[in-house]
Amino acid sequence: MNDEKRENPRILVTKFSIKGKKKDEKDRCWLKGYLVNRSMEIGEPEKFQSTKENNFEIV
């Protein structure tokens, strides 16, 4: 990733869960401009904030 593109709020992560079901690490899903695919519950993406380049936590 180029630092120039850091403005774009797209975070590529490795895993996410949907309604308690964890998907494959290779699965991907777009949520309102965010490319997320790490362990996280699907809800309002606004409630999630990236703490690392490849990690999300609930705020």
Steps between C-alpha positions, in 0.01 A plus 500: 500500500622848421491753782308724260214255510480510882228764462270232366329326796554147373640260754599156380477246779518123510180377661151599605190331632138527391235428762744288697616302198867550419589505135814384327803724531493536123139622494441871456209736548455870431333703773434862406841547341686280745650174381465292812558138552625447855321379815237766561124512528307646210314805619538871442846549347505847655527332840825333393831681502827367370772489764759339275530463125346153523288510816162632610352554844162621622492857628 
